[in-house]
């Protein structure tokens, strides 16, 4: 019996296009002898569109952008409602949400799938939600004893009333350079590096365009080292990789547009540094109660300090993204990685029943 796999991709987010590329790569990697693929496309308007079952690999992303004429309610994934090609009411065996950012990686879709009692790949509601909010995430890391940069956070309504005091607090507690970020995004959207008060003022205004809460962090000069974590209750850590940016920082353009950033895998770090990063990554995974996968991102300072920056609960997942490349170097090729994740999803679901 083939595994009926629902692929959920697209999404109403800045990472819509990346998600389509990921879906295409995953479809190409799946063994059609083992999997029956059911695409579910979320278009840029946020409508859910059910595509036909795929019996052959698709050629390009356009073939995955189904028209809204086959729009369904998200609840149509419910086992009692889902119709296959044969018009029989059947249940999908597992859902793979290939979505990034708000409304995909933040626990909302995960909550829907929990209610529908469907197994799904990756992190659950709590880890997804906590991982999406940089303030909550850092508070949990602090509680778990993980070393990180100093930070403060404010809501838009606090800022509107006490701007001057807030800037003063940032200057006193963090100094320059500092980084201002919307609490709830990814892909470097809305993030600014500030070197003085006028940049700080502009950065707050910019970040509040995206969120009602911002986090401000002390800026560090450091190498950026990342590892992949895979598993449920017994997570394993990949080799480490390094982001080598050619720019000031790893911003949205460097991530997706100019291709200027090099990935060094494995990273050239000492055994001790690797051990500390690996232990911290696993500790972070457990602290957020993660499951399936995360990519844990660190700063490695010149004096050898390992500081956790963040975890991403649905990291970039094309075959050229850091997470799959890290596992390839560790000995798990892309198709095997997908199968591992599907199995982890089913295992977690079975344990809960
Ligand atoms: P995102 O979730 O959008 O990836 P990050 O917090 O990882 O946001 O920030 C994006 C990039 O900005 C990082 O990869 C790094 O290059 C830079 N950066 C972020 N915070 C700091 C910091 N405190 N010090 C130095 N560089 C930082
Ligand atoms: Mg992130
Ligand atoms: Mg990041």
CSV table of N, CA, C and O and ligand atoms in Angstrom, one decimal, residues 134 187-188 224 226 250 255 295 297 309-310 312, ligand 3:
chain,number,residue,atom,x,y,z
A,134,UNK,N,10.3,35.6,18.2
A,134,UNK,CA,11.7,35.7,18.6
A,134,UNK,C,11.8,36.0,20.1
A,134,UNK,O,12.7,35.6,20.8
A,187,UNK,N,13.2,35.2,7.3
A,187,UNK,CA,13.7,35.6,6.0
A,187,UNK,C,14.3,37.0,6.1
A,187,UNK,O,14.4,37.7,5.0
A,188,UNK,N,14.7,37.5,7.3
A,188,UNK,CA,15.3,38.8,7.5
A,188,UNK,C,14.3,40.0,7.1
A,188,UNK,O,14.8,41.1,7.0
A,224,UNK,N,28.6,32.9,11.4
A,224,UNK,CA,27.2,32.3,11.5
A,224,UNK,C,27.3,30.8,11.2
A,224,UNK,O,27.5,30.4,10.0
A,226,UNK,N,25.4,27.0,11.4
A,226,UNK,CA,24.1,26.4,11.6
A,226,UNK,C,24.2,24.8,11.6
A,226,UNK,O,25.1,24.3,10.9
A,250,UNK,N,23.1,39.0,6.8
A,250,UNK,CA,22.4,38.0,5.9
A,250,UNK,C,21.0,38.5,5.8
A,250,UNK,O,20.1,38.0,6.4
A,255,UNK,N,19.6,36.2,1.0
A,255,UNK,CA,19.1,34.9,1.1
A,255,UNK,C,18.5,34.4,-0.2
A,255,UNK,O,18.6,33.2,-0.5
A,295,UNK,N,16.3,23.8,12.2
A,295,UNK,CA,17.7,24.2,11.9
A,295,UNK,C,18.0,25.2,13.0
A,295,UNK,O,17.2,26.2,13.2
A,297,UNK,N,20.5,28.0,14.5
A,297,UNK,CA,21.5,29.0,14.0
A,297,UNK,C,22.2,29.6,15.2
A,297,UNK,O,21.6,30.1,16.1
A,309,UNK,N,21.3,32.0,18.0
A,309,UNK,CA,20.5,33.1,17.4
A,309,UNK,C,19.1,32.8,17.4
A,309,UNK,O,18.2,33.5,17.9
A,310,UNK,N,18.8,31.6,16.7
A,310,UNK,CA,17.4,31.2,16.6
A,310,UNK,C,17.3,29.8,16.2
A,310,UNK,O,18.3,29.2,15.8
A,312,UNK,N,14.8,27.6,13.5
A,312,UNK,CA,13.7,27.7,12.4
A,312,UNK,C,13.0,26.4,12.4
A,312,UNK,O,13.6,25.4,12.1
B,3,LIG,MG1,17.9,33.7,10.6
